[in-house]
PDB file of C-alpha atoms in Angstrom:
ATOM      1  CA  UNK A  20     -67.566 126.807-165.663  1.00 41.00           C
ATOM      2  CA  UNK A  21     -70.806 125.644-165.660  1.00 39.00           C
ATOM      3  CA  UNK A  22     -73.164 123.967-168.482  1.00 38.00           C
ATOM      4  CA  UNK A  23     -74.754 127.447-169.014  1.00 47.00           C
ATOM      5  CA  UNK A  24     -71.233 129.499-169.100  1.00 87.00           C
ATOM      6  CA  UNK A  25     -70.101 126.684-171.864  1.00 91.00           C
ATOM      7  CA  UNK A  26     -73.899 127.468-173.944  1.00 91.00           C
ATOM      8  CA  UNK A  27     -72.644 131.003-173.812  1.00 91.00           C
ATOM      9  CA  UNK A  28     -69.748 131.095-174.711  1.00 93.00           C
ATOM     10  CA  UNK A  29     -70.557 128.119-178.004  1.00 93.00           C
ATOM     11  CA  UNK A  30     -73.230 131.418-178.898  1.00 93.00           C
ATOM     12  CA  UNK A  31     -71.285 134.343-178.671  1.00 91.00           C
ATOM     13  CA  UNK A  32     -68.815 132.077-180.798  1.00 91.00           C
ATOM     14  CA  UNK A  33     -71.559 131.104-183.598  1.00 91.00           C
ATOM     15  CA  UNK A  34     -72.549 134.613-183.173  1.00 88.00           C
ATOM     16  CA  UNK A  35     -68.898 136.206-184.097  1.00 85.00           C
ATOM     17  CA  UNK A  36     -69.175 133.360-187.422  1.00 83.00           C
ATOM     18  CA  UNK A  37     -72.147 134.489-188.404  1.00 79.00           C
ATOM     19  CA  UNK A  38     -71.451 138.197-188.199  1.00 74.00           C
ATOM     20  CA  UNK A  39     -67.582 138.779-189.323  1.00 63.00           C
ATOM     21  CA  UNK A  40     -66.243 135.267-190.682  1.00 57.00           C
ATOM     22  CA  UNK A  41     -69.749 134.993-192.782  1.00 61.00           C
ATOM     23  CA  UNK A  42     -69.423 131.833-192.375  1.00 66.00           C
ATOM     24  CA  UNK A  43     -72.663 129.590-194.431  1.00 73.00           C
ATOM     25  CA  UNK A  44     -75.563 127.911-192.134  1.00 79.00           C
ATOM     26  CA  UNK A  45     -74.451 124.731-192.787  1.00 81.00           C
ATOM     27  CA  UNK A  46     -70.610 125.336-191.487  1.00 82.00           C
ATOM     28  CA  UNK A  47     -72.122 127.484-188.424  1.00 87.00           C
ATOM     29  CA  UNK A  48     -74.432 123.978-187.556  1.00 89.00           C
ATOM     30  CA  UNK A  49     -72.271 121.883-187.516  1.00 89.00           C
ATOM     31  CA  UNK A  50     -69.993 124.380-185.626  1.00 91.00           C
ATOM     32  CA  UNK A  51     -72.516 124.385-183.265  1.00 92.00           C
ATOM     33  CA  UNK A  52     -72.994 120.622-183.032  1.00 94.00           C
ATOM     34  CA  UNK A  53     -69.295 119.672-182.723  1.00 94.00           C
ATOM     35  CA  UNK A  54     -68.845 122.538-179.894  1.00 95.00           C
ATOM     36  CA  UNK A  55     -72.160 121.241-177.821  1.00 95.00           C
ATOM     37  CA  UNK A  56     -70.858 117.702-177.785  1.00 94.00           C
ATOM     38  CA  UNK A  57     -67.501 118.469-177.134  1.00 94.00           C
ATOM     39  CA  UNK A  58     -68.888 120.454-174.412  1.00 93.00           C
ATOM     40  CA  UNK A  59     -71.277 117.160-172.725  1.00 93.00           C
ATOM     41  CA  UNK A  60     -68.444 114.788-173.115  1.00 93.00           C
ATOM     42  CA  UNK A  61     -66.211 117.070-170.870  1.00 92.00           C
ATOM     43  CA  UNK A  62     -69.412 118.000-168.453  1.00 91.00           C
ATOM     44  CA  UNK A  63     -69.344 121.605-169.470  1.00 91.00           C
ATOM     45  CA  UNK A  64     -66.225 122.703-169.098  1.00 91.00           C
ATOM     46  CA  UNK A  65     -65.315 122.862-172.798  1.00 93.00           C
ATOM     47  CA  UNK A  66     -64.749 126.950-172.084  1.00 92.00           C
ATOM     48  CA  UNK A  67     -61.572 126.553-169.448  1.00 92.00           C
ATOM     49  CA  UNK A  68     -60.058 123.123-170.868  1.00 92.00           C
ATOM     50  CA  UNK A  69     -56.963 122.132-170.312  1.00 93.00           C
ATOM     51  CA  UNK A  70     -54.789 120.535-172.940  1.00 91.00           C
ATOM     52  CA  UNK A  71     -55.484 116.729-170.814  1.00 92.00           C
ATOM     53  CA  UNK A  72     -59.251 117.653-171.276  1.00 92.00           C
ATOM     54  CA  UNK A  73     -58.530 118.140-175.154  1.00 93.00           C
ATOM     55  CA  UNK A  74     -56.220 114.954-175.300  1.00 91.00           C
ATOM     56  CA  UNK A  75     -59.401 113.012-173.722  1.00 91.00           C
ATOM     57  CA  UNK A  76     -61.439 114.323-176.380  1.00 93.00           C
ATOM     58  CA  UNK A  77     -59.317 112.882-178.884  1.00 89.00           C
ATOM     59  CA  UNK A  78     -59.261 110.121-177.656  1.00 89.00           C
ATOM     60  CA  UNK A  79     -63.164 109.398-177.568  1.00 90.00           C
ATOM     61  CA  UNK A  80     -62.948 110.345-181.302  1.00 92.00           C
ATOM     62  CA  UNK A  81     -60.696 107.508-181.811  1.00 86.00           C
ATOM     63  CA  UNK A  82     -63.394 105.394-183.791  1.00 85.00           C
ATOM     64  CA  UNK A  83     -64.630 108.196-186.038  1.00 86.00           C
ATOM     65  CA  UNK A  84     -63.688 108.690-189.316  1.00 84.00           C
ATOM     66  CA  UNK A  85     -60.514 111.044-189.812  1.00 84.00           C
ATOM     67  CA  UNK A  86     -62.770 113.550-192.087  1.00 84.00           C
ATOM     68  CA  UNK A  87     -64.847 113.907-188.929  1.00 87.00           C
ATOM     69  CA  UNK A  88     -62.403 114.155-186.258  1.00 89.00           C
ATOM     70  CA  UNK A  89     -60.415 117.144-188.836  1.00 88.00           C
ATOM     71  CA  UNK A  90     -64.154 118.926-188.407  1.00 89.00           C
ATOM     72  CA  UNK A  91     -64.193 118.641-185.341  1.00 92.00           C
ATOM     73  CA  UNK A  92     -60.680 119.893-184.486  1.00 91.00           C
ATOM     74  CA  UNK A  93     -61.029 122.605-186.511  1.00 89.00           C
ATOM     75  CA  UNK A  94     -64.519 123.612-185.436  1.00 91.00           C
ATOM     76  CA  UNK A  95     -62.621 123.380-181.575  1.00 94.00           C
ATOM     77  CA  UNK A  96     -59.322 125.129-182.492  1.00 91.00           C
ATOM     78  CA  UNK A  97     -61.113 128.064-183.664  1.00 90.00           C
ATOM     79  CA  UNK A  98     -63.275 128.098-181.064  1.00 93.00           C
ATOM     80  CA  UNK A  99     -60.480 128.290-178.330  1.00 92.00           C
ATOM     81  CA  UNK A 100     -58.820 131.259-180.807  1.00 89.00           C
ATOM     82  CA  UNK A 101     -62.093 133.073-180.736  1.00 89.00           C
ATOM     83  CA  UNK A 102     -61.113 133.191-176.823  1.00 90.00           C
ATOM     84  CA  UNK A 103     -58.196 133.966-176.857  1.00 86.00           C
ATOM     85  CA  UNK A 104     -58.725 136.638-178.889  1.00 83.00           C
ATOM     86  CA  UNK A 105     -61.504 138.021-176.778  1.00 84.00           C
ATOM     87  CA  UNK A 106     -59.721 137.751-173.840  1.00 84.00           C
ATOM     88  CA  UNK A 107     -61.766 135.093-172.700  1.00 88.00           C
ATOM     89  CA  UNK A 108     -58.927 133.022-172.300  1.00 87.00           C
ATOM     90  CA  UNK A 109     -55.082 133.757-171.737  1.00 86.00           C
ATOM     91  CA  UNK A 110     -53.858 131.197-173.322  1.00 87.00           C
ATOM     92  CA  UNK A 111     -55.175 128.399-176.123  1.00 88.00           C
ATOM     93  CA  UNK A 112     -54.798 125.115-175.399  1.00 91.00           C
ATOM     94  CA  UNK A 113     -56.279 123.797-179.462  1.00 90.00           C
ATOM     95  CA  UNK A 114     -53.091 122.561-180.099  1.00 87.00           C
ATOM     96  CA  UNK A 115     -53.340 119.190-178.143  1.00 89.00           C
ATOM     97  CA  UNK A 116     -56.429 118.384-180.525  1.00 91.00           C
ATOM     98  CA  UNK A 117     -55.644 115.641-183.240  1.00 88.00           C
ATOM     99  CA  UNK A 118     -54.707 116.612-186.257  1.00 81.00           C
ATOM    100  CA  UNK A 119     -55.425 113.535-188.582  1.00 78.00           C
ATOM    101  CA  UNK A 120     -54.075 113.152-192.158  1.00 62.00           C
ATOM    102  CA  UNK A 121     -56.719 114.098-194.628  1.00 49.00           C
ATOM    103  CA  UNK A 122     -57.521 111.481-196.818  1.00 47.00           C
ATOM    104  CA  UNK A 123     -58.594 114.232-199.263  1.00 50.00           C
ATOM    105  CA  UNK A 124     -56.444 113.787-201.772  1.00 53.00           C
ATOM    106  CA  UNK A 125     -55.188 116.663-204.177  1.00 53.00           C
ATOM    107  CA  UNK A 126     -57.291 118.445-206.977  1.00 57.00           C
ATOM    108  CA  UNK A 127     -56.870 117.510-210.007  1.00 65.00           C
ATOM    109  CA  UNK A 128     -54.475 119.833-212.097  1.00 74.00           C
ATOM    110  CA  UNK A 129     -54.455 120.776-216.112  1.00 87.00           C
ATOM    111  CA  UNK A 130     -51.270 122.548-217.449  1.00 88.00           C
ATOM    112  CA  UNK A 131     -50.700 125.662-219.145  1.00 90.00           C
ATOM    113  CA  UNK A 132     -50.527 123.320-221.827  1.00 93.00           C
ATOM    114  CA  UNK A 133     -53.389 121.761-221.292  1.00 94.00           C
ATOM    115  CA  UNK A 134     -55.183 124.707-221.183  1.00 94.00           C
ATOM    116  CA  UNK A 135     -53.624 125.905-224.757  1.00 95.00           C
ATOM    117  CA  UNK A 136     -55.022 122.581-226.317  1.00 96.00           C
ATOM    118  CA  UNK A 137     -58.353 123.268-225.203  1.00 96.00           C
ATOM    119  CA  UNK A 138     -58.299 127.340-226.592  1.00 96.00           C
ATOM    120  CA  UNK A 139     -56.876 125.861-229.940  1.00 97.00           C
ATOM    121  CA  UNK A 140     -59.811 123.339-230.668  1.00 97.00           C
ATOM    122  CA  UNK A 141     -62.093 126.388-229.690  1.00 97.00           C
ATOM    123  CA  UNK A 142     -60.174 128.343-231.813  1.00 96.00           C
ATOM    124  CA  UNK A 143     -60.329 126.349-235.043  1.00 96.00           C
ATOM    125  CA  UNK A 144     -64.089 125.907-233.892  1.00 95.00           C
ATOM    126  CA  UNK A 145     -64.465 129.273-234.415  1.00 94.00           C
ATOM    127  CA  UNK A 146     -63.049 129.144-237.530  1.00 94.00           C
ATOM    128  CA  UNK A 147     -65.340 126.819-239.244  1.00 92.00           C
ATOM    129  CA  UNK A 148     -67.295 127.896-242.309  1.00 91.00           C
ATOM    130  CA  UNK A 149     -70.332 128.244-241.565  1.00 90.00           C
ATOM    131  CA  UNK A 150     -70.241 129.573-238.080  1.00 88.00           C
ATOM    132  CA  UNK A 151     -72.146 127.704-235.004  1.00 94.00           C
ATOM    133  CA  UNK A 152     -73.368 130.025-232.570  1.00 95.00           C
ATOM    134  CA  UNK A 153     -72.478 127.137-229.811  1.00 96.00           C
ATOM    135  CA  UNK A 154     -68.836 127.988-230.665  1.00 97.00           C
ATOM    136  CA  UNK A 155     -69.314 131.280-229.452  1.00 97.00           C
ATOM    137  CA  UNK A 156     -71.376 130.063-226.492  1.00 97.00           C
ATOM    138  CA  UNK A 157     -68.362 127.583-225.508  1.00 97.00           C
ATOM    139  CA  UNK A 158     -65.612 129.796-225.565  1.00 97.00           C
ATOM    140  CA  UNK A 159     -68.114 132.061-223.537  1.00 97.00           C
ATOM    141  CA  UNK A 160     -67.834 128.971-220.631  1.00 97.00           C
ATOM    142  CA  UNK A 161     -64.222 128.035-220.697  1.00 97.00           C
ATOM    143  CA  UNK A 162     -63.161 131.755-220.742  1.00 95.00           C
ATOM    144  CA  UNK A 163     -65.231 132.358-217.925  1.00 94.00           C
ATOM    145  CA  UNK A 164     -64.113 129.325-216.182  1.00 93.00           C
ATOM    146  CA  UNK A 165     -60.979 129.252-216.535  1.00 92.00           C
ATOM    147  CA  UNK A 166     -59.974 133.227-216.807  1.00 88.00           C
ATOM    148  CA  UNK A 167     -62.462 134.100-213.947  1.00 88.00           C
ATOM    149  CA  UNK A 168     -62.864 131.175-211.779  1.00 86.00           C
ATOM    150  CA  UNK A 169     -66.221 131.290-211.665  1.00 88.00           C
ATOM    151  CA  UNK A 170     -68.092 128.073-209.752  1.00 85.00           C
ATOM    152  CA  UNK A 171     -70.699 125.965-211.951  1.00 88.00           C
ATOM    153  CA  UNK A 172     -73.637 126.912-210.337  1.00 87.00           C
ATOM    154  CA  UNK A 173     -72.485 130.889-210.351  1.00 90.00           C
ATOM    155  CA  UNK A 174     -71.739 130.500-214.779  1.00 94.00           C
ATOM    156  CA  UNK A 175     -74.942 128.849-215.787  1.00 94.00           C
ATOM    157  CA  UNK A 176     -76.984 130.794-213.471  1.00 93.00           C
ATOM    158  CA  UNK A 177     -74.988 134.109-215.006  1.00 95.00           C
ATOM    159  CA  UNK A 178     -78.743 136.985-215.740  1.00 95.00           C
ATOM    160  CA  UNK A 179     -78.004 137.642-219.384  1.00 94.00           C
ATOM    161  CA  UNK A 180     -76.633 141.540-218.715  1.00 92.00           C
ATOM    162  CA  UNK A 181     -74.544 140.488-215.519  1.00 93.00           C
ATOM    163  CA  UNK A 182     -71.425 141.116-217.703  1.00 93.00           C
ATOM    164  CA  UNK A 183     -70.941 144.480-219.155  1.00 89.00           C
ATOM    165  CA  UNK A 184     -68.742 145.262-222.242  1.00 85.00           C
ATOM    166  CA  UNK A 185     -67.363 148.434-220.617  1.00 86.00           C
ATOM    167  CA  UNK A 186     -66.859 146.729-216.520  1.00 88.00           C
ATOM    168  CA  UNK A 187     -64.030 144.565-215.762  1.00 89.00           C
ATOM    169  CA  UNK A 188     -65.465 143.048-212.988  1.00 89.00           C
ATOM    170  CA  UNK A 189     -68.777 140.916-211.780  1.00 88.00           C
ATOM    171  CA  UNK A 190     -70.385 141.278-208.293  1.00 86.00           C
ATOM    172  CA  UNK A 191     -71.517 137.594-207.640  1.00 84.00           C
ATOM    173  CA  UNK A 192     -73.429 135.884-204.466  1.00 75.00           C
ATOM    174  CA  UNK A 193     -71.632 132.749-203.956  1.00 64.00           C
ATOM    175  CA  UNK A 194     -72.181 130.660-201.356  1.00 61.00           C
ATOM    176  CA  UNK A 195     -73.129 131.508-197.674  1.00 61.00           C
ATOM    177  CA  UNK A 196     -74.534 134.902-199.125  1.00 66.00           C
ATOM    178  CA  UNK A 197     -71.041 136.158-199.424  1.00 71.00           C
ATOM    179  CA  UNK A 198     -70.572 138.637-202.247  1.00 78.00           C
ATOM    180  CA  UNK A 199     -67.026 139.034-203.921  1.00 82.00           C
ATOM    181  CA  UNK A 200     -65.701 141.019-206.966  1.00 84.00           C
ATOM    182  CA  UNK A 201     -64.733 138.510-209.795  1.00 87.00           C
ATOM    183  CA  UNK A 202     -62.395 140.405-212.918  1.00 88.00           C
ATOM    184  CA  UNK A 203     -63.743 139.517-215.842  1.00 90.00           C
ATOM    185  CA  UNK A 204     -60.955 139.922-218.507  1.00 87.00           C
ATOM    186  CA  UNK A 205     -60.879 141.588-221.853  1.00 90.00           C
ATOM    187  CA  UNK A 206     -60.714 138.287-223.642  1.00 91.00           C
ATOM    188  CA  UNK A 207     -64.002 137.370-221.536  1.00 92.00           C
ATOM    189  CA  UNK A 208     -65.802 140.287-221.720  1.00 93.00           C
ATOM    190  CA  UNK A 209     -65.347 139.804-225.901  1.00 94.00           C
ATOM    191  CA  UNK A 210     -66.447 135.998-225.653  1.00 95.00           C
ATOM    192  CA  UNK A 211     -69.380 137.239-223.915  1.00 96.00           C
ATOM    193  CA  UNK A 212     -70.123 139.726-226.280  1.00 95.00           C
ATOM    194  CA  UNK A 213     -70.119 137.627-229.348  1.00 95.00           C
ATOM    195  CA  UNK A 214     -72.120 135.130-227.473  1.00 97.00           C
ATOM    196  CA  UNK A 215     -74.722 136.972-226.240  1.00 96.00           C
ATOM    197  CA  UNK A 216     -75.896 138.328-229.705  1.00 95.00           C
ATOM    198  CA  UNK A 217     -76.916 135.172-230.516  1.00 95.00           C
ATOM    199  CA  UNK A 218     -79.316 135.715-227.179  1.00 95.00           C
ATOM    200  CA  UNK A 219     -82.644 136.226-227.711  1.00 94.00           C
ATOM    201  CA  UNK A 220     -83.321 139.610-226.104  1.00 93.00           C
ATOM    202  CA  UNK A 221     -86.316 138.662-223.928  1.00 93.00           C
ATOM    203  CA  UNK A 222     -84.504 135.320-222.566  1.00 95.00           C
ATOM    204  CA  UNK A 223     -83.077 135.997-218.333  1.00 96.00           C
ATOM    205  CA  UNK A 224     -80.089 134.215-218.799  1.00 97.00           C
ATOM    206  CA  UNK A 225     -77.090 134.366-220.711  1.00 97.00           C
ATOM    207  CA  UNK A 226     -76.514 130.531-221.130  1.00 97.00           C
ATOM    208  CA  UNK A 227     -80.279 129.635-221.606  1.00 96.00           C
ATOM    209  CA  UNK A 228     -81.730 126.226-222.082  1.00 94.00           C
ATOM    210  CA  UNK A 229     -85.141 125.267-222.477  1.00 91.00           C
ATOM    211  CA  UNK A 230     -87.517 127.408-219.921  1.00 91.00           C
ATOM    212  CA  UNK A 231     -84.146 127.896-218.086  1.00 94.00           C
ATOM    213  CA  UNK A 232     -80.747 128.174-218.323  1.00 95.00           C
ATOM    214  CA  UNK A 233     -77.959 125.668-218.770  1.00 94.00           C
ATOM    215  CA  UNK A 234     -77.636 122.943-216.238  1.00 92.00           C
ATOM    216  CA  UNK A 235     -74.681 121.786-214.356  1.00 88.00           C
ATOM    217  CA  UNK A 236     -74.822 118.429-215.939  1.00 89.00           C
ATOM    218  CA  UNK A 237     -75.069 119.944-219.735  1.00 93.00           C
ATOM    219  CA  UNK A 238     -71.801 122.128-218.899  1.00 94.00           C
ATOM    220  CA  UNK A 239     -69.940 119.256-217.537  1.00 92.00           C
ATOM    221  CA  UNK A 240     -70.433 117.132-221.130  1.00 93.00           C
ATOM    222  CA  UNK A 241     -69.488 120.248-223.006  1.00 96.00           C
ATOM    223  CA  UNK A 242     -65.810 120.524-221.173  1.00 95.00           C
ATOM    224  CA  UNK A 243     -65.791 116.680-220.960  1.00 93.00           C
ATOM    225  CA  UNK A 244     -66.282 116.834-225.143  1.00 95.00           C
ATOM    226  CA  UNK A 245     -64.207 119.488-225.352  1.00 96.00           C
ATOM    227  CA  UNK A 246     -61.189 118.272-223.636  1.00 95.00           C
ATOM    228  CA  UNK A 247     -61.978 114.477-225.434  1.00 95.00           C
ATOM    229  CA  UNK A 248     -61.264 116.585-228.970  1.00 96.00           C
ATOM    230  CA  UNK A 249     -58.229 118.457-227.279  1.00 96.00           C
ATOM    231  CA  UNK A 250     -56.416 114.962-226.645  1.00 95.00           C
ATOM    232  CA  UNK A 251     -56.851 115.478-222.537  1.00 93.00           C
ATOM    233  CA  UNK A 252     -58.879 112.400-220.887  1.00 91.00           C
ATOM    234  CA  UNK A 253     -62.190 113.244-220.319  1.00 86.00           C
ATOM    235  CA  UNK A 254     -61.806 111.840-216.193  1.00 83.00           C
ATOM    236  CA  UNK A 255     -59.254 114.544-215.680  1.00 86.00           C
ATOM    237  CA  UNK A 256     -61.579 117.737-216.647  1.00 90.00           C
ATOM    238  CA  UNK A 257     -63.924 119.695-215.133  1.00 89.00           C
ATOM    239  CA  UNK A 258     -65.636 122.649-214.857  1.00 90.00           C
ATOM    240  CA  UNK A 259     -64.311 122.818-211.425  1.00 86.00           C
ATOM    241  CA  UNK A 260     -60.929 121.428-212.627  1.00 88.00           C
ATOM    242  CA  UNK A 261     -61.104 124.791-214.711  1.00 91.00           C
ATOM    243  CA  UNK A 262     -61.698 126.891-211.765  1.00 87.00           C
ATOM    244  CA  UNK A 263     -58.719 125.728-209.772  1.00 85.00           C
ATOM    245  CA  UNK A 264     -56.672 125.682-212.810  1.00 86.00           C
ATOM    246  CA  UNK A 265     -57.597 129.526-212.716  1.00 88.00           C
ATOM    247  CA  UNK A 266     -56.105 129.633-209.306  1.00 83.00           C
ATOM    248  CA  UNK A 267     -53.126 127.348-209.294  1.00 82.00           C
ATOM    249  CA  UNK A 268     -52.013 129.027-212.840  1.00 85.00           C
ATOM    250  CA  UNK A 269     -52.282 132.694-210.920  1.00 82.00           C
ATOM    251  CA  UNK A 270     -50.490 131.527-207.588  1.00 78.00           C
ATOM    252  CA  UNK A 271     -47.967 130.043-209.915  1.00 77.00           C
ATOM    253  CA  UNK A 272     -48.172 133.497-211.725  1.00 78.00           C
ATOM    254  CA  UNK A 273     -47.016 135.329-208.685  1.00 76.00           C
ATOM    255  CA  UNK A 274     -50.492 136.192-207.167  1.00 76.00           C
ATOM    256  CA  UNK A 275     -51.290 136.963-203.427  1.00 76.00           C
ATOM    257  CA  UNK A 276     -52.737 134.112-201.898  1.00 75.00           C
ATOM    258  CA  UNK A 277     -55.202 136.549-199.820  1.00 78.00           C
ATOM    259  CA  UNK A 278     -56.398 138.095-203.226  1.00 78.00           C
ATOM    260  CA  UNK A 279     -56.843 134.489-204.721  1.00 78.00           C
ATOM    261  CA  UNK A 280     -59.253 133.881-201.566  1.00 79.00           C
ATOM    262  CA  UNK A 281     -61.521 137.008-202.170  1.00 77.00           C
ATOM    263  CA  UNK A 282     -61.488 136.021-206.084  1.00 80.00           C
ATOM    264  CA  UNK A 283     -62.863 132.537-205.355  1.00 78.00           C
ATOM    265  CA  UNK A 284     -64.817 133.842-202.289  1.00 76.00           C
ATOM    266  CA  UNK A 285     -63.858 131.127-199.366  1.00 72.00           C
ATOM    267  CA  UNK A 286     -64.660 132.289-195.859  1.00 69.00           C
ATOM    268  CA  UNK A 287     -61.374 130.577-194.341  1.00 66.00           C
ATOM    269  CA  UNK A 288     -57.790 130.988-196.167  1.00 65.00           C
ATOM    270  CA  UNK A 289     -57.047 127.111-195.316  1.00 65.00           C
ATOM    271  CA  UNK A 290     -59.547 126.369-198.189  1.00 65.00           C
ATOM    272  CA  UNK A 291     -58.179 128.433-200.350  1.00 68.00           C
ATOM    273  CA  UNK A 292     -54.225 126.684-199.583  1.00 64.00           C
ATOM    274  CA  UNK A 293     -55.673 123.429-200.373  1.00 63.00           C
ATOM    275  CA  UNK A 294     -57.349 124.055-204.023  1.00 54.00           C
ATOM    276  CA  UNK A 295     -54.346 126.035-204.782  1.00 52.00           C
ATOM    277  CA  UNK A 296     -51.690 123.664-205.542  1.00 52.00           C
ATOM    278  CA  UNK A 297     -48.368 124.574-205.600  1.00 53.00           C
ATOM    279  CA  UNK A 298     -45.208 121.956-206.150  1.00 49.00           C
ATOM    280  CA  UNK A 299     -42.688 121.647-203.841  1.00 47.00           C
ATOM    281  CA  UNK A 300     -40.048 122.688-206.439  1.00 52.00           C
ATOM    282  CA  UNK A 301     -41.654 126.387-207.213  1.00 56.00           C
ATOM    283  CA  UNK A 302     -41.871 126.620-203.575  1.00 53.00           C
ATOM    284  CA  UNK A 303     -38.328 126.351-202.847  1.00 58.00           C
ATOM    285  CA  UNK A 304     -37.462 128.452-206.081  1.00 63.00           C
ATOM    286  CA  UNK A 305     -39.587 130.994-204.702  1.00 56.00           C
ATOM    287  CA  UNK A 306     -38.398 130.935-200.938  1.00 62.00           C
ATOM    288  CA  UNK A 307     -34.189 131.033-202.877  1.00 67.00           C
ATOM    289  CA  UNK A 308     -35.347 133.977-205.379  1.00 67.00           C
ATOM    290  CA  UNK A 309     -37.788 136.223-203.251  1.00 62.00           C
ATOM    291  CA  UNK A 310     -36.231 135.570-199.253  1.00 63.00           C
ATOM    292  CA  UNK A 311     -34.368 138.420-197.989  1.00 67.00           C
ATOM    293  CA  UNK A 312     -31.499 135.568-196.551  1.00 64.00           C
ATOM    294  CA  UNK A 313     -31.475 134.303-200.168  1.00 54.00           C
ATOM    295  CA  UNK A 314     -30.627 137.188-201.987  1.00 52.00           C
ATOM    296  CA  UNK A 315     -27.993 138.119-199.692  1.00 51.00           C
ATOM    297  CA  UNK A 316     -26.596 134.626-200.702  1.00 46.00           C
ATOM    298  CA  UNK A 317     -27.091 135.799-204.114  1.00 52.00           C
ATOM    299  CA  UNK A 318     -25.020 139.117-203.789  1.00 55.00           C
ATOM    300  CA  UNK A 319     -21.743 137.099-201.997  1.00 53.00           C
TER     301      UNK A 319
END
């Protein structure tokens, strides 16, 4: 093929990202990037590469740093499944691209019990005589947090009617302009509630501060006091901790690992399998209790 085939093809590719995958401008750039290089270094025959072409390729990358080589594998496998899948291709070769360990190492992860702790020191919070409104506006956070999974940026940014008494859900914009259904649960929706009448009426947001609303550095001392008071080292929480405690604590519930990816609204299910940690040991529980072979073994 020649250089202009390869340009093509890269477009119709960042084209298909943009339009079904919804993929953010940042991920479809440096899509685009990886692809046009990848492209040069093999002199524009990146579209009908063999799997010697890709090995090559791999090997040039050999000085990079293994966080940049996994981009640019992945931005390269998908790109050969995109032709595959158009018929473009009949076959696809992205297996002979490296496939580095990830020095990324595993999200940090509060227990059930963990989680208790901190709802108890809210709890006798709440309890305290006489009542402080920021009570009600922290178990507003950590039950949105935690029971809805809700990113920083998407809580303190929260208009101050986005949550409705009588609605179980919230239609957020998260990032890339993707919009996703969040449940917002009954014990939410009543932290909210009492929170909010302690919000002016004529302020936007529901977490206000100052001219504005809370900022991401105010809500990360809050859980970081919070957790300090609840006997859980301050370096291990988060508001993002929170959010993937949401999601490891429903995988570990039983939940569909497609419906976890809509709830926390990633474009590509692989992000979604590495903030949801699961140990080995529930695994193999699961495969034993729930595999049709192992509950034949069961019945002998």
């Amino acid at each position: 093929m020649s250089a202009l085939d390869d340009r093509g093809l890269i477009e119709r590719f960042l084209e298909m990202m943009r339009a079904e995958a919804g993929a953010a401008g940042n991920t479809i750039a440096a899509y685009g990037t990886d692809l046009r290089l990848a492209s040069e270094l093999l002199e524009g025959r990146l579209g009908e590469a063999i799997a010697a072409d890709l090995e090559r390729l791999g090997a040039a990358w050999q000085t990079l740093a293994r966080t940049t080589v996994a981009r640019k594998s992945a931005a390269l496998r998908r790109f050969f499944a995109f032709l595959a899948d158009e018929g473009l291709r009949s076959d696809d070769p992205g297996g002979a691209l490296p496939r580095p360990g990830s020095s990324r190492g595993l999200p940090k992860v509060l227990s059930t019990g963990d989680v208790d702790r901190l709802f108890a020191v809210i709890a006798r919070r709440q309890a305290r005589v006489p009542a402080d409104p920021n009570d009600l506006r922290l178990s507003a956070l950590v039950e949105l947090l935690y029971g809805s999974g809700l990113r920083a940026t998407e809580l303190v940014s929260l208009p101050r009617n986005a949550i409705a008494p009588d609605r179980p859900y919230l239609i957020l914009k998260g990032k890339g302009g993707r919009e996703r259904l969040v449940p917002i649960s009954d014990r939410a929706r009543a932290a909210v509630a009492a929170w909010r009448a302690h919000v002016d009426v004529g302020r936007a947001w529901l977490f206000p501060s100052g001219k504005g609303h809370l900022s991401r550095v105010r809500l990360h001392q809050i859980i970081r006091a919070l957790a300090a008071e609840a006997g859980i080292p301050p370096d291990r929480i988060s508001p993002h901790v929170l959010r993937h405690a949401f999601a490891t604590h429903l995988l570990e519930g039983g939940a569909d690992l497609r419906a976890l990816q809509a709830m926390l609204g990633h474009a590509d299910i692989a992000t979604t399998e590495i903030y949801t940690h699961v140990d080995s040991k529930r695994l193999v529980e699961l495969v034993n209790s729930r595999h049709p072979l192992g509950e034949a073994l069961a019945r002998k």
